[in-house]
């Protein structure tokens, strides 16, 4: 006999209270849970995106599914952009002729003027006798003759006024009413149009030594740095027309690049140098401003990048002097002397301890002496004092 118990129905029956307000239930056919075939024309199972199941702690909330968003790739820090100039402002060859063409043209113009004056009889008799010609009778000068004379004078002034002398190591930058017309690097006698404005620029290899410039290293120590720069004007158009004063621009860029490079490293990084304000020794082999080659390479690369857009090529930028500023020189000198002394004492003590250990070990291992603990301690003490005194006295004196 079986008994079946059913829940009471009617108004007095207990009502189902959902845990979550929008809760809803439905029946799912069992054959759909294990269905492997797919409708005709479908490409197969749809790939699902990775999901993360999370639950808020202490809220009784059902797990919720959230799609994990891919982490954004880290963006590199913005790099300092190099200065830009007019892209069309590039050095090119300017109009120039050999100097003998201007000389010949000017001589022809003057000879033509002389012939006109001789033909009209204007030349004095003394000049005609010097030239070996017979004087012509004066027949007067009309407007046509005056026009020829003025034209000859203008031609002579134009041809002879364009004669110039080119020197080794210099170039001319030519402009016409503010427009760049080219550059001339020829040497010797040459002819340039008198209508063109000439500006001479030095294209020789040059060096520039700065005054002591203030700087701060990575530890905040005030320094004074002197830099020697070897440079040359590579593009005359950019150097003269792309910037107001290319030499002043170079000096400002040297100071800026030097401050940025020096601020990356400490002035003293060997184990004998103390970090200012830290009270501890730096590890040996750490980079520092005492590495002249690395510091010069970094400064040269940065300065060459900044000066290339204005037509200046930097071959070398090397700090020649790096010293402490006067206001901190005395304190840093005392700190450095203390660090050197501490290192010296540590070295001497290490060598003394090794010597004492080797001496005691040899005496006991060969059976020369038999020592108990008290005697061993006394011997070690006496040997340490003797060795330390012998090794430190010559150096300190």
Short mmCIF file of C-alpha atoms in Angstrom, two decimals:
data_model
loop_
_atom_site.label_atom_id
_atom_site.label_comp_id
_atom_site.label_asym_id
_atom_site.label_seq_id
_atom_site.Cartn_x
_atom_site.Cartn_y
_atom_site.Cartn_z
CA UNK A 1 0.00 0.00 0.00
CA UNK A 2 1.39 3.35 -1.00
CA UNK A 3 0.48 6.73 0.21
CA UNK A 4 0.67 9.77 -2.05
CA UNK A 5 0.87 13.15 -0.50
CA UNK A 6 -0.11 16.14 -2.56
CA UNK A 7 0.31 19.76 -1.75
CA UNK A 8 -2.88 21.52 -0.73
CA UNK A 9 -4.52 23.60 -3.30
CA UNK A 10 -6.72 26.56 -2.77
CA UNK A 11 -6.47 30.02 -1.32
CA UNK A 12 -4.75 28.70 1.85
CA UNK A 13 -1.94 27.00 -0.08
CA UNK A 14 1.56 28.55 0.43
CA UNK A 15 2.68 30.70 -2.47
CA UNK A 16 6.08 30.30 -4.14
CA UNK A 17 8.32 33.29 -3.40
CA UNK A 18 11.05 33.74 -6.02
CA UNK A 19 14.52 34.60 -4.81
CA UNK A 20 15.07 36.99 -7.69
CA UNK A 21 12.23 39.25 -8.74
CA UNK A 22 12.35 38.68 -12.52
CA UNK A 23 12.78 34.90 -12.05
CA UNK A 24 11.04 32.78 -14.67
CA UNK A 25 11.08 29.04 -15.35
CA UNK A 26 10.46 27.07 -18.50
CA UNK A 27 10.80 23.49 -19.74
CA UNK A 28 13.68 22.51 -22.04
CA UNK A 29 13.21 19.34 -24.14
CA UNK A 30 15.82 16.75 -23.26
CA UNK A 31 16.59 15.91 -26.93
CA UNK A 32 17.75 19.50 -27.56
CA UNK A 33 20.45 19.27 -24.90
CA UNK A 34 22.30 16.46 -26.70
CA UNK A 35 21.60 17.39 -30.31
CA UNK A 36 24.64 17.00 -32.59
CA UNK A 37 23.14 17.61 -36.03
CA UNK A 38 22.53 21.12 -37.33
CA UNK A 39 19.91 22.48 -39.68
CA UNK A 40 20.52 22.23 -43.39
CA UNK A 41 22.48 25.13 -44.83
CA UNK A 42 24.12 26.06 -41.52
CA UNK A 43 27.92 26.21 -41.24
CA UNK A 44 28.03 24.23 -38.02
CA UNK A 45 28.34 25.27 -34.42
CA UNK A 46 28.73 28.95 -33.77
CA UNK A 47 31.97 29.70 -31.92
CA UNK A 48 31.38 31.33 -28.57
CA UNK A 49 33.34 34.23 -27.20
CA UNK A 50 35.26 33.69 -23.95
CA UNK A 51 33.16 34.65 -20.97
CA UNK A 52 33.79 35.32 -17.32
CA UNK A 53 31.34 34.20 -14.66
CA UNK A 54 31.27 36.54 -11.70
CA UNK A 55 29.10 37.02 -8.65
CA UNK A 56 28.73 39.95 -6.33
CA UNK A 57 29.70 38.95 -2.87
CA UNK A 58 27.01 39.14 -0.18
CA UNK A 59 24.12 40.03 -2.52
CA UNK A 60 22.63 36.58 -3.24
CA UNK A 61 22.73 37.44 -6.90
CA UNK A 62 22.92 34.66 -9.49
CA UNK A 63 26.13 34.37 -11.53
CA UNK A 64 26.22 36.73 -14.44
CA UNK A 65 28.12 36.27 -17.65
CA UNK A 66 30.26 39.14 -18.90
CA UNK A 67 32.38 39.23 -21.99
CA UNK A 68 36.00 39.92 -21.23
CA UNK A 69 37.25 42.87 -23.21
CA UNK A 70 40.78 42.59 -24.61
CA UNK A 71 43.28 44.72 -22.77
CA UNK A 72 44.33 47.77 -24.68
CA UNK A 73 47.90 47.70 -25.91
CA UNK A 74 50.13 50.11 -24.00
CA UNK A 75 50.76 53.23 -25.99
CA UNK A 76 54.39 54.31 -26.26
CA UNK A 77 55.14 57.70 -24.75
CA UNK A 78 55.14 60.54 -27.27
CA UNK A 79 58.59 61.21 -28.63
CA UNK A 80 60.01 64.67 -28.99
CA UNK A 81 59.48 65.80 -32.56
CA UNK A 82 62.41 67.32 -34.40
CA UNK A 83 61.96 70.92 -35.60
CA UNK A 84 60.71 71.31 -39.13
CA UNK A 85 61.61 73.87 -41.77
CA UNK A 86 60.25 74.61 -45.23
CA UNK A 87 60.58 71.29 -47.14
CA UNK A 88 61.20 73.22 -50.37
CA UNK A 89 64.13 75.07 -48.81
CA UNK A 90 66.94 72.80 -50.01
CA UNK A 91 70.34 73.89 -51.24
CA UNK A 92 70.71 73.90 -55.02
CA UNK A 93 73.22 75.33 -57.46
CA UNK A 94 72.75 79.03 -58.19
CA UNK A 95 73.24 80.90 -61.47
CA UNK A 96 76.93 81.68 -61.97
CA UNK A 97 79.26 82.30 -64.92
CA UNK A 98 83.04 82.34 -65.21
CA UNK A 99 84.56 85.65 -64.23
CA UNK A 100 86.22 86.24 -67.62
CA UNK A 101 82.78 86.58 -69.26
CA UNK A 102 81.99 89.62 -67.13
CA UNK A 103 85.42 91.12 -67.77
CA UNK A 104 85.10 90.72 -71.53
CA UNK A 105 81.54 92.06 -71.59
CA UNK A 106 82.49 95.09 -69.51
CA UNK A 107 85.52 95.79 -71.67
CA UNK A 108 83.39 95.61 -74.80
CA UNK A 109 80.87 98.03 -73.29
CA UNK A 110 83.59 100.52 -72.39
CA UNK A 111 85.17 100.17 -75.84
CA UNK A 112 81.81 100.87 -77.45
CA UNK A 113 81.35 104.01 -75.39
CA UNK A 114 84.85 105.15 -76.37
CA UNK A 115 84.16 104.54 -80.03
CA UNK A 116 80.97 106.60 -79.90
CA UNK A 117 82.75 109.47 -78.14
CA UNK A 118 85.68 109.34 -80.63
CA UNK A 119 83.32 109.30 -83.58
CA UNK A 120 81.55 112.42 -82.39
CA UNK A 121 84.83 114.23 -81.75
CA UNK A 122 84.23 114.65 -78.06
CA UNK A 123 87.51 113.06 -76.99
CA UNK A 124 90.25 115.65 -76.30
CA UNK A 125 93.29 115.81 -78.54
CA UNK A 126 95.64 114.62 -75.80
CA UNK A 127 93.69 111.38 -75.41
CA UNK A 128 93.56 110.79 -79.17
CA UNK A 129 97.32 111.26 -79.41
CA UNK A 130 97.85 108.74 -76.60
CA UNK A 131 95.61 106.28 -78.43
CA UNK A 132 97.45 106.94 -81.68
CA UNK A 133 94.34 107.95 -83.59
CA UNK A 134 93.51 111.05 -85.56
CA UNK A 135 90.95 113.34 -83.88
CA UNK A 136 87.52 113.36 -85.53
CA UNK A 137 85.70 116.63 -86.17
CA UNK A 138 83.00 117.46 -83.64
CA UNK A 139 79.60 117.03 -85.29
CA UNK A 140 77.39 117.37 -82.23
CA UNK A 141 75.53 114.69 -80.17
CA UNK A 142 71.91 113.86 -80.69
CA UNK A 143 69.53 111.86 -78.53
CA UNK A 144 70.47 108.65 -80.28
CA UNK A 145 74.11 109.04 -79.34
CA UNK A 146 73.21 109.91 -75.78
CA UNK A 147 71.05 106.79 -75.65
CA UNK A 148 73.95 104.62 -76.85
CA UNK A 149 76.26 106.11 -74.24
CA UNK A 150 73.77 105.57 -71.41
CA UNK A 151 73.12 102.00 -72.60
CA UNK A 152 76.87 101.32 -72.74
CA UNK A 153 77.39 102.70 -69.24
CA UNK A 154 74.53 100.59 -67.87
CA UNK A 155 75.93 97.50 -69.58
CA UNK A 156 79.41 98.21 -68.21
CA UNK A 157 78.12 98.70 -64.69
CA UNK A 158 76.00 95.52 -64.90
CA UNK A 159 78.79 93.33 -66.23
CA UNK A 160 81.64 94.65 -64.13
CA UNK A 161 79.47 94.92 -60.99
CA UNK A 162 78.75 91.17 -61.09
CA UNK A 163 82.40 90.12 -60.86
CA UNK A 164 83.08 88.39 -57.53
CA UNK A 165 85.85 86.32 -55.97
CA UNK A 166 85.03 82.97 -54.41
CA UNK A 167 87.15 81.77 -51.49
CA UNK A 168 87.87 78.25 -50.30
CA UNK A 169 85.61 77.32 -47.38
CA UNK A 170 82.92 79.91 -48.13
CA UNK A 171 79.72 79.88 -50.16
CA UNK A 172 77.28 82.50 -51.38
CA UNK A 173 73.53 82.22 -50.80
CA UNK A 174 71.63 84.12 -53.49
CA UNK A 175 68.18 85.64 -53.09
CA UNK A 176 66.09 87.79 -55.42
CA UNK A 177 63.41 89.93 -53.76
CA UNK A 178 63.32 87.52 -50.81
CA UNK A 179 63.14 84.36 -52.93
CA UNK A 180 65.89 81.77 -52.71
CA UNK A 181 67.69 81.46 -56.05
CA UNK A 182 70.50 79.03 -55.20
CA UNK A 183 73.91 78.72 -53.60
CA UNK A 184 77.37 79.07 -55.13
CA UNK A 185 80.38 77.17 -53.76
CA UNK A 186 82.82 77.99 -56.57
CA UNK A 187 86.22 79.49 -55.93
CA UNK A 188 88.23 82.00 -57.93
CA UNK A 189 86.90 84.69 -60.26
CA UNK A 190 83.22 84.33 -61.14
CA UNK A 191 80.33 86.43 -62.28
CA UNK A 192 77.03 86.75 -60.38
CA UNK A 193 74.08 88.83 -61.35
CA UNK A 194 74.15 92.22 -59.55
CA UNK A 195 70.40 91.93 -59.08
CA UNK A 196 70.86 89.01 -56.68
CA UNK A 197 71.50 89.64 -52.99
CA UNK A 198 74.59 87.74 -51.84
CA UNK A 199 75.06 86.42 -48.33
CA UNK A 200 78.32 84.67 -47.54
CA UNK A 201 78.38 81.69 -45.18
CA UNK A 202 81.30 79.76 -43.73
CA UNK A 203 81.17 76.06 -44.73
CA UNK A 204 84.50 75.03 -43.18
CA UNK A 205 84.83 72.48 -40.40
CA UNK A 206 84.50 74.46 -37.19
CA UNK A 207 84.63 73.85 -33.45
CA UNK A 208 82.85 75.68 -30.68
CA UNK A 209 83.69 75.54 -26.97
CA UNK A 210 80.95 76.54 -24.61
CA UNK A 211 81.22 78.45 -21.37
CA UNK A 212 80.59 76.51 -18.12
CA UNK A 213 76.89 75.69 -18.35
CA UNK A 214 74.74 74.78 -15.33
CA UNK A 215 73.27 71.28 -15.20
CA UNK A 216 71.81 68.82 -12.71
CA UNK A 217 72.56 65.08 -12.64
CA UNK A 218 70.12 62.26 -11.84
CA UNK A 219 70.63 62.76 -8.08
CA UNK A 220 69.94 66.49 -8.23
CA UNK A 221 73.56 67.54 -7.77
CA UNK A 222 74.39 70.92 -9.30
CA UNK A 223 77.15 70.73 -11.93
CA UNK A 224 79.06 72.92 -14.35
CA UNK A 225 79.75 71.38 -17.77
CA UNK A 226 81.92 72.59 -20.67
CA UNK A 227 81.19 71.07 -24.09
CA UNK A 228 83.33 71.05 -27.24
CA UNK A 229 81.33 70.75 -30.48
CA UNK A 230 82.78 70.00 -33.94
CA UNK A 231 80.33 71.00 -36.66
CA UNK A 232 79.91 72.29 -40.18
CA UNK A 233 77.21 73.91 -42.31
CA UNK A 234 75.91 71.17 -44.59
CA UNK A 235 72.97 72.95 -46.24
CA UNK A 236 73.59 76.67 -46.74
CA UNK A 237 69.98 77.44 -47.64
CA UNK A 238 68.57 75.97 -44.42
CA UNK A 239 71.32 77.44 -42.27
CA UNK A 240 70.87 81.02 -43.47
CA UNK A 241 67.19 81.13 -44.44
CA UNK A 242 65.65 78.43 -42.24
CA UNK A 243 66.69 79.99 -38.93
CA UNK A 244 67.48 83.51 -37.81
CA UNK A 245 71.02 82.82 -36.58
CA UNK A 246 72.34 79.30 -37.05
CA UNK A 247 75.32 79.80 -34.69
CA UNK A 248 73.09 81.04 -31.87
CA UNK A 249 70.70 78.17 -32.59
CA UNK A 250 73.56 75.68 -32.26
CA UNK A 251 74.58 77.17 -28.91
CA UNK A 252 71.05 76.94 -27.52
CA UNK A 253 70.65 73.34 -28.70
CA UNK A 254 73.96 72.37 -27.11
CA UNK A 255 72.79 73.68 -23.75
CA UNK A 256 69.41 71.96 -24.07
CA UNK A 257 70.81 68.59 -25.16
CA UNK A 258 73.49 68.70 -22.49
CA UNK A 259 70.94 69.32 -19.74
CA UNK A 260 68.77 66.41 -20.94
CA UNK A 261 71.64 63.93 -21.26
CA UNK A 262 73.32 64.84 -17.97
CA UNK A 263 70.05 64.54 -16.03
CA UNK A 264 69.78 60.81 -16.88
CA UNK A 265 72.86 59.64 -14.96
CA UNK A 266 74.57 60.44 -11.67
CA UNK A 267 77.90 62.17 -11.74
CA UNK A 268 79.50 59.42 -9.62
CA UNK A 269 78.39 55.81 -9.88
CA UNK A 270 81.40 53.63 -8.89
CA UNK A 271 81.32 51.91 -5.52
CA UNK A 272 83.46 54.68 -4.05
CA UNK A 273 80.75 57.29 -4.60
CA UNK A 274 77.94 57.93 -2.21
CA UNK A 275 74.47 58.75 -3.44
CA UNK A 276 73.69 62.29 -2.27
CA UNK A 277 71.19 62.12 0.57
CA UNK A 278 70.95 58.33 0.43
CA UNK A 279 73.85 57.42 2.69
CA UNK A 280 74.70 54.22 0.81
CA UNK A 281 77.24 53.02 -1.69
CA UNK A 282 76.32 52.54 -5.33
CA UNK A 283 76.95 49.15 -6.96
CA UNK A 284 80.22 48.90 -8.86
CA UNK A 285 79.97 49.12 -12.63
CA UNK A 286 76.86 51.29 -12.71
CA UNK A 287 76.82 53.88 -15.54
CA UNK A 288 77.74 57.43 -14.66
CA UNK A 289 78.78 60.74 -16.18
CA UNK A 290 82.42 59.71 -15.76
CA UNK A 291 82.05 57.48 -18.83
CA UNK A 292 83.19 60.08 -21.36
CA UNK A 293 82.70 57.92 -24.45
CA UNK A 294 79.09 56.94 -23.70
CA UNK A 295 78.21 60.46 -22.62
CA UNK A 296 79.76 61.95 -25.77
CA UNK A 297 77.95 59.48 -28.05
CA UNK A 298 74.59 60.23 -26.45
CA UNK A 299 75.14 63.98 -26.63
CA UNK A 300 76.35 63.82 -30.24
CA UNK A 301 73.36 61.77 -31.38
CA UNK A 302 70.82 64.04 -29.70
CA UNK A 303 72.48 67.23 -30.94
CA UNK A 304 72.83 65.92 -34.50
CA UNK A 305 69.13 65.11 -34.59
CA UNK A 306 68.15 68.58 -33.40
CA UNK A 307 70.49 70.47 -35.75
CA UNK A 308 70.01 68.43 -38.95
CA UNK A 309 66.74 70.21 -39.95
CA UNK A 310 68.55 73.58 -40.08
CA UNK A 311 71.39 72.37 -42.27
CA UNK A 312 74.02 71.88 -39.54
CA UNK A 313 75.95 68.61 -39.31
CA UNK A 314 77.39 67.79 -35.91
CA UNK A 315 80.39 65.46 -35.98
CA UNK A 316 81.21 65.40 -32.29
CA UNK A 317 79.91 66.87 -29.04
CA UNK A 318 82.15 65.94 -26.15
CA UNK A 319 82.04 67.27 -22.57
CA UNK A 320 85.56 68.42 -21.70
CA UNK A 321 84.91 69.42 -18.09
CA UNK A 322 82.35 68.15 -15.59
CA UNK A 323 82.73 69.59 -12.12
CA UNK A 324 80.57 70.37 -9.14
CA UNK A 325 78.97 73.78 -8.85
CA UNK A 326 80.79 76.13 -6.45
CA UNK A 327 77.96 76.02 -3.92
CA UNK A 328 78.22 72.20 -3.47
CA UNK A 329 81.85 71.55 -4.41
CA UNK A 330 83.19 71.56 -0.84
CA UNK A 331 80.46 69.27 0.54
CA UNK A 332 80.76 66.80 -2.35
CA UNK A 333 84.53 66.74 -1.99
CA UNK A 334 84.25 65.82 1.69
CA UNK A 335 81.68 63.17 0.85
CA UNK A 336 83.91 61.69 -1.82
CA UNK A 337 86.96 61.66 0.46
CA UNK A 338 84.93 59.87 3.13
CA UNK A 339 83.73 57.29 0.62
CA UNK A 340 87.26 56.65 -0.65
CA UNK A 341 88.51 56.29 2.93
CA UNK A 342 85.72 53.83 3.75
CA UNK A 343 86.56 51.73 0.72
CA UNK A 344 90.25 51.76 1.59
CA UNK A 345 89.56 50.63 5.14
CA UNK A 346 87.29 47.85 3.91
CA UNK A 347 89.94 46.63 1.49
CA UNK A 348 92.67 46.65 4.12
CA UNK A 349 90.47 44.88 6.66
CA UNK A 350 89.54 42.16 4.16
CA UNK A 351 93.17 41.50 3.30
CA UNK A 352 94.15 41.44 7.00
CA UNK A 353 91.43 38.92 7.86
CA UNK A 354 92.51 36.67 4.99
CA UNK A 355 96.15 36.88 6.08
CA UNK A 356 95.31 36.06 9.73
CA UNK A 357 93.13 33.12 8.72
CA UNK A 358 95.84 31.75 6.43
CA UNK A 359 98.52 32.13 9.12
CA UNK A 360 96.52 30.42 11.88
CA UNK A 361 95.43 27.63 9.55
CA UNK A 362 98.98 26.87 8.49
CA UNK A 363 100.29 26.89 12.08
CA UNK A 364 97.62 24.50 13.32
CA UNK A 365 97.47 22.21 10.28
CA UNK A 366 101.23 21.57 10.33
CA UNK A 367 101.25 20.87 14.04
CA UNK A 368 103.59 23.69 14.90
CA UNK A 369 101.37 24.87 17.76
CA UNK A 370 98.49 23.46 19.72
CA UNK A 371 96.01 26.11 20.70
CA UNK A 372 92.85 26.00 22.72
CA UNK A 373 90.00 28.46 22.12
CA UNK A 374 91.42 31.11 24.42
CA UNK A 375 94.88 30.95 22.91
CA UNK A 376 93.48 30.94 19.38
CA UNK A 377 91.46 34.10 20.08
CA UNK A 378 94.49 35.82 21.58
CA UNK A 379 96.67 34.88 18.60
CA UNK A 380 94.05 36.09 16.13
CA UNK A 381 93.76 39.38 17.98
CA UNK A 382 97.51 39.98 18.07
CA UNK A 383 97.97 39.07 14.40
CA UNK A 384 95.06 41.29 13.33
CA UNK A 385 96.48 44.30 15.15
CA UNK A 386 99.96 43.69 13.76
CA UNK A 387 98.86 43.14 10.16
CA UNK A 388 96.42 46.06 10.15
CA UNK A 389 98.99 48.43 11.60
CA UNK A 390 101.59 47.34 9.08
CA UNK A 391 99.28 47.71 6.06
CA UNK A 392 97.52 50.95 6.94
CA UNK A 393 100.48 52.99 8.21
CA UNK A 394 102.35 53.40 4.88
CA UNK A 395 99.21 54.41 3.03
CA UNK A 396 98.06 56.90 5.66
CA UNK A 397 101.50 58.47 5.96
#
